[in-house]
XYZ file of C-alpha atoms in Angstrom:
514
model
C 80.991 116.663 113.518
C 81.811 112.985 112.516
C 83.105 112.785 109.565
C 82.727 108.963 108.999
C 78.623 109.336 109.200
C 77.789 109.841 105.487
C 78.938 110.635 101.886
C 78.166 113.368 100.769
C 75.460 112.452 97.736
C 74.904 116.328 96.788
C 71.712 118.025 95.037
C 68.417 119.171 95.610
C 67.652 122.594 96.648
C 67.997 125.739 94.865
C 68.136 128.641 96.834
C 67.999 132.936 95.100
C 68.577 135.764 97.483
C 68.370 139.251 95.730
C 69.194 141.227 98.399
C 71.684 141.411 101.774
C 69.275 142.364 104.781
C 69.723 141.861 108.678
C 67.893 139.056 109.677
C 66.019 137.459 112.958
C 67.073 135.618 115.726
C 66.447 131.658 115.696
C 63.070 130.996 118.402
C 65.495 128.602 120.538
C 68.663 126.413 120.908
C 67.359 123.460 119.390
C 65.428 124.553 116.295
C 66.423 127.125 113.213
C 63.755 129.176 112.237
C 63.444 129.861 108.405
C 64.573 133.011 107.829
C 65.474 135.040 104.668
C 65.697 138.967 104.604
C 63.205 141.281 102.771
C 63.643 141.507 99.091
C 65.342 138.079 98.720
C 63.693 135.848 96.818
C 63.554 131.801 97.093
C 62.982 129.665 94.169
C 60.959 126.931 95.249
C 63.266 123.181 95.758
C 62.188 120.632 93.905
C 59.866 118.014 95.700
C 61.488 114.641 96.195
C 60.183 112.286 93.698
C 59.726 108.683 94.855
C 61.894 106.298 93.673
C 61.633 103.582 91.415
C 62.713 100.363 89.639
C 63.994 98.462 92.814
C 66.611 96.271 92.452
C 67.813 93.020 94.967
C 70.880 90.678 95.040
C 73.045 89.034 97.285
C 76.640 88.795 98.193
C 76.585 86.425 101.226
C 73.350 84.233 102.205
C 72.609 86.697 104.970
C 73.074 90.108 103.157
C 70.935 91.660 100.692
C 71.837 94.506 98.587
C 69.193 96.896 97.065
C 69.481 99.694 94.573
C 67.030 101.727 92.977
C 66.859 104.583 90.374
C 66.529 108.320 92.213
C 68.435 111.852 91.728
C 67.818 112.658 94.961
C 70.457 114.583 98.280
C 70.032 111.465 99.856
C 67.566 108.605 101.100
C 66.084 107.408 103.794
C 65.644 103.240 103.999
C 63.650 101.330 106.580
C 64.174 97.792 107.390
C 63.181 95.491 110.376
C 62.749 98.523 112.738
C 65.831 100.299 111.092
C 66.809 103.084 109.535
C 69.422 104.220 107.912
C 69.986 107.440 105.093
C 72.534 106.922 101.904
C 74.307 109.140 100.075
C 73.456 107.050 96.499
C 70.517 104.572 95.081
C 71.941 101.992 96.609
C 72.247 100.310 100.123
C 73.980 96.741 101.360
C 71.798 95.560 104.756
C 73.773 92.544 106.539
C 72.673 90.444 109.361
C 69.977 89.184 108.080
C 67.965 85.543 108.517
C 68.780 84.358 105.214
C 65.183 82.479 105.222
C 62.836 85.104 106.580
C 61.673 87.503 103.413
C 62.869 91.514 104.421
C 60.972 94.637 103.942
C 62.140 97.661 102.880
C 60.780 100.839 102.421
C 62.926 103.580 100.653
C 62.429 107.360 100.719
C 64.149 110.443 98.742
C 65.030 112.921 100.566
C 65.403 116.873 99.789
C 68.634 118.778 100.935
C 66.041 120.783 103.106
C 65.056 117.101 104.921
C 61.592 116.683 103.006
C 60.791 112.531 102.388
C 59.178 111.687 99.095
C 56.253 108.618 99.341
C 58.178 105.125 99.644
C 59.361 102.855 97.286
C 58.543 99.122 98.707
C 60.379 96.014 97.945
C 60.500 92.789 99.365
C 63.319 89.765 99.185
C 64.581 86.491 101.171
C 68.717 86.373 100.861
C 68.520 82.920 100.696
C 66.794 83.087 97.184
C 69.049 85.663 95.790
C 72.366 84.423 96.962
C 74.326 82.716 94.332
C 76.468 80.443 95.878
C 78.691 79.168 92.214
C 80.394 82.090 92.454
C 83.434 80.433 93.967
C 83.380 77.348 92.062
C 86.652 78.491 89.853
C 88.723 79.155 93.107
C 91.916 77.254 94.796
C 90.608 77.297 98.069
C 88.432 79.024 100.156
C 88.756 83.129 99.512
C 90.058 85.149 102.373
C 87.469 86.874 104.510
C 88.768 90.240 106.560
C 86.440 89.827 109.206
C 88.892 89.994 112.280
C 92.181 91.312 113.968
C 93.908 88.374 111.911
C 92.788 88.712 108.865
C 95.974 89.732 107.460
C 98.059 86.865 108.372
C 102.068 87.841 107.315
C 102.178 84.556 105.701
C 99.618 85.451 103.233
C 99.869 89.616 102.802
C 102.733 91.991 103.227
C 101.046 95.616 104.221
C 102.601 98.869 103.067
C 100.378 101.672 105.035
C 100.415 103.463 108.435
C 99.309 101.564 110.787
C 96.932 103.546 112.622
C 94.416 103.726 109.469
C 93.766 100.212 109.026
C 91.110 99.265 111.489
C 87.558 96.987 112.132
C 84.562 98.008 111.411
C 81.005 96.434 111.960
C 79.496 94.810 109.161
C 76.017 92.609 110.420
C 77.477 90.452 113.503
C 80.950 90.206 111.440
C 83.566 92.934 111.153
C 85.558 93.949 107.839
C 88.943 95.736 107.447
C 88.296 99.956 107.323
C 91.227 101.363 105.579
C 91.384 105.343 106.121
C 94.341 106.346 104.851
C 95.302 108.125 101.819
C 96.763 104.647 100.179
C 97.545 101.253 101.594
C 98.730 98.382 99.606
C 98.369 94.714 100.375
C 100.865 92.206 98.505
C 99.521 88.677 98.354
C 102.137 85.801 98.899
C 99.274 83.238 96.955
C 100.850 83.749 93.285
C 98.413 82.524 90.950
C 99.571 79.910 88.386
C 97.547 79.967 84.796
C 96.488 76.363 83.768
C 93.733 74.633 81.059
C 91.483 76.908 80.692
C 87.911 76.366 82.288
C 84.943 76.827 80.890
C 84.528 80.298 80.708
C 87.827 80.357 79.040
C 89.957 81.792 82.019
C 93.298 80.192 82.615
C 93.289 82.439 86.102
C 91.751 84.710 87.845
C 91.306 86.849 91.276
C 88.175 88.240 92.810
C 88.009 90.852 95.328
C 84.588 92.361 97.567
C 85.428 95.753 98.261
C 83.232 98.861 98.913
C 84.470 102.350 98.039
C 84.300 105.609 101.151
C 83.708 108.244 99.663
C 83.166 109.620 96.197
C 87.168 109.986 95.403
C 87.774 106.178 96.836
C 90.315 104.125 94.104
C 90.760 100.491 93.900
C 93.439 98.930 91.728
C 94.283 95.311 91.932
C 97.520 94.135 89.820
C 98.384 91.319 88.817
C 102.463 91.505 89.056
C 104.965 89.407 87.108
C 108.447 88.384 88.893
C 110.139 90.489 90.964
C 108.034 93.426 90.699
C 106.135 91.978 93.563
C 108.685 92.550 95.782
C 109.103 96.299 95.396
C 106.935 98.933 97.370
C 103.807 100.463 95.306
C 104.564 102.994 93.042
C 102.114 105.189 90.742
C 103.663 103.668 87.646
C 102.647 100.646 85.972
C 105.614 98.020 86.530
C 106.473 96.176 83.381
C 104.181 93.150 82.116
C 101.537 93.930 84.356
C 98.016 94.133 84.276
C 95.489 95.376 86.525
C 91.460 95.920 87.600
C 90.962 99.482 88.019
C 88.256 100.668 89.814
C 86.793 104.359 90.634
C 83.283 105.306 91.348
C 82.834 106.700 88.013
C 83.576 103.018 86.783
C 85.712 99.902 85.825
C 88.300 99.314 82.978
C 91.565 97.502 82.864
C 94.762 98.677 82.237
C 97.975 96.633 80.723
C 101.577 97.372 80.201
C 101.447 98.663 76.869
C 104.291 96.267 75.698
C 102.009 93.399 76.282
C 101.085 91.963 73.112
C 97.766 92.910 71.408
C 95.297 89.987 70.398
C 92.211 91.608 69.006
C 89.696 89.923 71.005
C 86.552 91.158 71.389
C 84.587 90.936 74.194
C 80.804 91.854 74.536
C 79.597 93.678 77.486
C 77.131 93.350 79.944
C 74.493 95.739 80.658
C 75.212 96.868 84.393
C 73.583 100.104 84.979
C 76.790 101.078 87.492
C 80.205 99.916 86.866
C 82.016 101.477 89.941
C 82.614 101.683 93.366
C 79.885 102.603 95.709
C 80.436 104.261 99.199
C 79.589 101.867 101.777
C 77.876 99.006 99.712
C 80.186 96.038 98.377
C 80.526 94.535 95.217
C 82.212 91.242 93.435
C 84.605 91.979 90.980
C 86.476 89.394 89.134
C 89.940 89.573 86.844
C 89.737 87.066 84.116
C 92.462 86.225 82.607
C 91.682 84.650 79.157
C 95.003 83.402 77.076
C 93.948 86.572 74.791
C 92.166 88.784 77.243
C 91.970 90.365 80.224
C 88.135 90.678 81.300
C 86.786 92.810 84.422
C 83.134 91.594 85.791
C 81.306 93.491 88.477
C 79.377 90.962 90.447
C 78.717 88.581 87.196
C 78.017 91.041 84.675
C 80.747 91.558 82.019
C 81.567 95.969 82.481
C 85.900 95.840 80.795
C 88.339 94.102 78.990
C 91.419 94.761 77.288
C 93.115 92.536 74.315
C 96.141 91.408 75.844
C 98.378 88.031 76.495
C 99.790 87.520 79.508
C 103.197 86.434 79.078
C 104.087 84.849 82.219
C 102.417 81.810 83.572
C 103.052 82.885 87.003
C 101.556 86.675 88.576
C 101.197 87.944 92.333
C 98.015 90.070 92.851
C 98.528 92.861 94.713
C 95.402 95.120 96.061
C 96.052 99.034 95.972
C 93.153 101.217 98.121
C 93.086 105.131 97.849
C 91.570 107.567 99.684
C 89.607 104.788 101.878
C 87.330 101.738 101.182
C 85.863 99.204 103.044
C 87.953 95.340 102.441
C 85.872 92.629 102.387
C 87.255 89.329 100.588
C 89.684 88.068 97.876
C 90.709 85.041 95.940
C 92.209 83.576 93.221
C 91.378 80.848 90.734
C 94.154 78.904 88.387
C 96.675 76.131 89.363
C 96.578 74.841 92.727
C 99.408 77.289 94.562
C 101.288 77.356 97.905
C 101.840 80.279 99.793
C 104.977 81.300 100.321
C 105.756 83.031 103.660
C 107.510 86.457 102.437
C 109.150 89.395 104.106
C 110.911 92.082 102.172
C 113.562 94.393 104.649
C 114.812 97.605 102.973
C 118.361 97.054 103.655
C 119.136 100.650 105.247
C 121.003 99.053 107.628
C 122.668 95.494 107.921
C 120.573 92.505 108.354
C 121.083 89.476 110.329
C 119.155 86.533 108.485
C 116.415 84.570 110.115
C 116.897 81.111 111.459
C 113.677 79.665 109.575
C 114.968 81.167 105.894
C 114.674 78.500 102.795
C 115.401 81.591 100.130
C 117.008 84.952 100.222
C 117.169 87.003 97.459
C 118.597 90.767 96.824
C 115.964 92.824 94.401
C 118.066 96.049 93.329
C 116.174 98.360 91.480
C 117.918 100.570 88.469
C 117.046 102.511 85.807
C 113.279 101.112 85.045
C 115.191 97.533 85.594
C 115.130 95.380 88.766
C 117.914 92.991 89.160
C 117.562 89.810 91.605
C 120.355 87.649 92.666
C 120.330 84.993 95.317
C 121.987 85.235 98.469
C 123.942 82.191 100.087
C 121.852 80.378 102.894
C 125.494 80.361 104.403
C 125.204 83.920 104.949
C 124.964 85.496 108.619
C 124.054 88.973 107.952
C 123.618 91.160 105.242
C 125.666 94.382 104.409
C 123.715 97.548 104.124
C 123.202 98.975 100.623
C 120.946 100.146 98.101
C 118.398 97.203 97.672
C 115.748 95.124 99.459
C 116.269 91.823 101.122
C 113.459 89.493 100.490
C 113.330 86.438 103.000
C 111.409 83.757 101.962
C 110.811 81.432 105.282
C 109.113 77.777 106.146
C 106.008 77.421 105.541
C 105.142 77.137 108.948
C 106.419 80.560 109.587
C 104.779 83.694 110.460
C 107.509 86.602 109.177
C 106.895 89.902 111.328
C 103.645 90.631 113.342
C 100.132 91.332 112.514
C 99.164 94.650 111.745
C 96.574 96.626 114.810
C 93.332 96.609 113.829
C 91.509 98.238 116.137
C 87.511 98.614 116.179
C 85.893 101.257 114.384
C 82.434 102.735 114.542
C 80.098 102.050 111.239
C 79.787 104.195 109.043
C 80.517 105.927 105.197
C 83.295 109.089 105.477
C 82.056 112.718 104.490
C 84.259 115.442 103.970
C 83.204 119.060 105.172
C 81.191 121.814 103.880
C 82.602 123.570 100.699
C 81.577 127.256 99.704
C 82.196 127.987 95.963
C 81.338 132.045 94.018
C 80.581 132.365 90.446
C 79.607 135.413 88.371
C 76.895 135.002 86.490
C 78.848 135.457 83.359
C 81.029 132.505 84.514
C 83.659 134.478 86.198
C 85.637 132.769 89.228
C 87.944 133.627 91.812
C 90.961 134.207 91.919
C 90.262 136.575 89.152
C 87.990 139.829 90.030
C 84.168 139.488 89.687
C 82.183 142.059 87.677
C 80.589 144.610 89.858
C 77.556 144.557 87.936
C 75.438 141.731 87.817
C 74.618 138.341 90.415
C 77.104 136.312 92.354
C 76.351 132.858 92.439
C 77.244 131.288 96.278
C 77.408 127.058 96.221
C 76.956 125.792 99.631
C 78.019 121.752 99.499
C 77.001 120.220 102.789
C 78.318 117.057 103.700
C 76.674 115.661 106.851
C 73.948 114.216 108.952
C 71.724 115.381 111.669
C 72.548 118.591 111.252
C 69.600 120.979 112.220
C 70.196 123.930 109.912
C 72.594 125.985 107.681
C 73.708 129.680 107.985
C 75.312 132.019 105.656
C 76.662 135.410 106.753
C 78.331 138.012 104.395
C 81.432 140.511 106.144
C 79.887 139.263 109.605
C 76.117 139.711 109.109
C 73.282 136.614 108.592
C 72.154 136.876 105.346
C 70.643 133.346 105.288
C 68.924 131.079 108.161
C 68.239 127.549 106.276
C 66.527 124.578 108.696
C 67.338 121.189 107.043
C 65.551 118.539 109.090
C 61.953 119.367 107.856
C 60.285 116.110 108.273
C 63.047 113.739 109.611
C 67.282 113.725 110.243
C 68.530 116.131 107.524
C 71.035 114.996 104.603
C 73.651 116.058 102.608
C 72.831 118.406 99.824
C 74.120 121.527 97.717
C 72.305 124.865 98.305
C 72.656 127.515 95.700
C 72.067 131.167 96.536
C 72.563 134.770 94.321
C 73.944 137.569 95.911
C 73.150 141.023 93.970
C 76.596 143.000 93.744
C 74.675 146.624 94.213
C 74.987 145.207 97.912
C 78.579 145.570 98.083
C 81.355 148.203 97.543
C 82.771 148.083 94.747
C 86.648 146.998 94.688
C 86.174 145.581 97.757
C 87.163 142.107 99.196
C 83.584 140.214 100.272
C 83.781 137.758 103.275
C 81.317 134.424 102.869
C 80.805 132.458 105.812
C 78.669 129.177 105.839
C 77.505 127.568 109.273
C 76.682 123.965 109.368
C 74.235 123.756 112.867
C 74.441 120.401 114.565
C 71.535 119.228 116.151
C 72.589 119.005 119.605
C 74.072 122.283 120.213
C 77.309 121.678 119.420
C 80.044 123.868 117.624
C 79.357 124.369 114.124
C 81.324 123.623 111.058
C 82.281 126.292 109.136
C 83.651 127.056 105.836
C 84.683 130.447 104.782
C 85.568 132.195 101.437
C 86.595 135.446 100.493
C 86.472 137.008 97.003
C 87.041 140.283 94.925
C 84.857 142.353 93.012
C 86.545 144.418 90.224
């Protein structure tokens, strides 16, 4: 099953079985008939409830973004002949005619596939679009729309190649990172001047979109030479950086940065995070007394601090996957400086096209940098990194491979979780008196059904596409322990059906009763 199709948004259904009976036979290969044994009994799911208080904006003049409140498994949105289901209240549609007003028609849906009545809105990109949000920027931001987009004289990568790739966004593309983390070093440093009339002396922006519910953005702003060095899970000295999750925003500074006591008012964003497969604008604003996050306008972090330096190098940090869509940087006019750091494990013969070179040892929480003659031929190897700074003209080692991607947000696979119902969990022993609580988290689309079987035998059949293409969602079943032996080791197995036929994915788990 694909795991890039959708995040897994989980909720909905709960499901009670009080007893562990043989059950039927589905009627045929391409439907899953509902089927629970005698003496179980099903609480009824809650019915989807429409949702409500739309919301539009837009990030470019030909994308609009629409959000909505809900606590729903998932929903369903129609637009122009399309449809597409979402893990959260929220959805980004690109490709639009920025002058011809969209409709859209939203729809929760249950974890068993059940649509609720739709929630209409209507909006014209054109209108919403806000086009002063790059006024403060050197420049024209970078846009990762193509197999160039990260140009060696303007980023240095650290991640494995293969999981930076394309993906489809409207009749553009934007960089897909699927890796556990990838870093991307700007060589634009940003240079703090007068400030303008928000106050900021500098600042970077960056359009990203998380993957899944674990996705982690960080963007640093680095002081001299830590920008040279690979990422690392501490916070280098005299930094400051834009830390995102989707549980939120907040900014976090080198604690030996001096304190101000500014105080900054906040907006009132109803999210402040990422969200899987829709982009948002953040902004770093770097006031000569604070450091203030904004999530596309709206004020959501700050921290009192004083950047020392007057010169920083932003450096963007993606975990567990995210979807890269555009950066800048606002300040002093800057060049950039063509950069390429070589570990020096072995020795290095210097470039023809050098107009710097500079050896960055670190030691001891310190980095040391000293300048290496132009005279130079080659470089011994030792413990230390060789930074070559080249003509501007120059393009220092190749472009990473992006190659195309399918659309699309990353699930993870089913997860089967046991409870007591006095709270008890595996590893230790469950009670042998009493109700077992089974969890079954389904992460996936188009999926026709879900079974459950206990020590080899069906105990559940579950269809999930009751009025339309079935969702994530979280099915909760109890199991009575006067079913099973007691002392003995219980085998759960859950059975995600795809639609087509295919082979299903399973997750198992196996606990104890005491």
């Amino acid at each position: 099953m694909d795991r890039r199709t959708l995040a897994g948004g989980l909720g909905g259904l709960a499901l009670v079985v009080a007893a562990v009976v043989a059950l039927r036979a589905g009627d045929a290969p391409d439907t899953l008939k509902k089927e629970i044994a005698d003496g179980v009994e099903v609480v009824a799911s809650q019915e989807p409830m429409r949702p409500a208080n739309p919301r539009a904006q837009a990030l470019d003049v030909d994308a609009l973004q629409i959000s909505w409140n809900g606590s729903a498994s998932a929903y369903e949105v129609r637009w122009n002949g399309n449809e597409q289901l979402v893990p959260t209240p929220e959805v980004e549609l690109p490709g639009l005619n920025p002058d011809e007003e969209t409709q859209v028609e939203v729809r929760a849906v249950s974890a068993t596939g059940k649509r609720s009545d739709p929630l209409k809105i209507a909006a014209k990109p054109k209108d919403l679009y806000n086009g002063k949000w790059d006024d403060q920027l050197v420049g024209q931001p970078d846009r990762f729309d193509g197999p160039e987009s990260l140009d060696p004289r303007k980023w240095r990568v650290e991640a494995e190649p293969e999981c930076l790739g394309l993906r489809p966004f409207g009749q553009s593309k934007r960089i897909d990172v699927d890796c556990p983390m990838a870093a991307f070093q700007s060589n634009t440093p940003i240079r703090f001047g007068m400030p303008a009339n928000d106050g900021a002396t500098g600042r970077a922006i960056i359009s990203v979109a998380g993957a899944v519910e674990s996705s982690h953005v960080r963007l640093t702003l680095l002081t001299d030479p830590w920008q040279y060095l690979k990422e690392t899970d501490a916070q280098p000295r005299g930094a400051v950086s834009l830390d995102i999750t989707t549980q939120g925003t907040r900014i976090v500074a080198d604690p030996e940065l001096p304190r101000t006591g500014k105080q900054v008012t906040l907006g009132d964003a109803p999210m402040t995070g990422l969200v899987a497969g829709v982009r948002h604008r953040w902004e770093m604003r770097v006031l000569p007394d604070a450091v203030v996050a904004l999530r596309d306008g709206v004020v959501v972090a700050y921290e009192p601090v004083a950047i020392r330096e007057q010169v920083v190098h932003p450096r963007i940090r993606i975990d567990g996957g995210g979807f890269l869509d555009a950066f800048g940087v606002g300040g002093v006019a800057e060049r950039v400086v063509p950069t390429e750091v070589i570990p020096l494990d072995q020795d290095v013969a210097l470039p023809q096209d050098v107009v710097a070179v500079k050896l960055v040892k670190p030691e001891a929480g310190q980095v040391t940098i000293t300048d290496v003659p132009l005279s130079s031929v080659r470089v011994a190897a030792q413990e230390a990194q060789l930074v070559v700074i080249r003509k501007p003209e120059s393009r220092p080692g190749a472009l990473p491979r992006l190659a195309d991607r399918p659309g699309g947000i990353k699930t993870g696979g089913p997860r089967l979780h046991v409870m007591h119902e006095d709270g008890t969990k595996p590893p230790q022993p469950l009670p042998a008196k009493g109700r077992v609580l089974v969890t079954a988290e389904v992460n996936a689309i188009g999926h026709k059904g879900i079974e459950l079987e206990l020590d080899g035998k069906r105990i559940v059949a579950l269809p999930t596409n009751e009025q339309g293409t079935s969702v994530p969602g979280r099915h909760e079943f109890w199991l009575d322990t006067r079913a099973l032996a007691p002392a003995s080791h219980a085998r759960l197995k859950l059975s995600v059906l795809p639609a087509n036929g295919g082979e299903p994915v399973i997750a198992e788990t196996v606990f104890q009763l005491g």
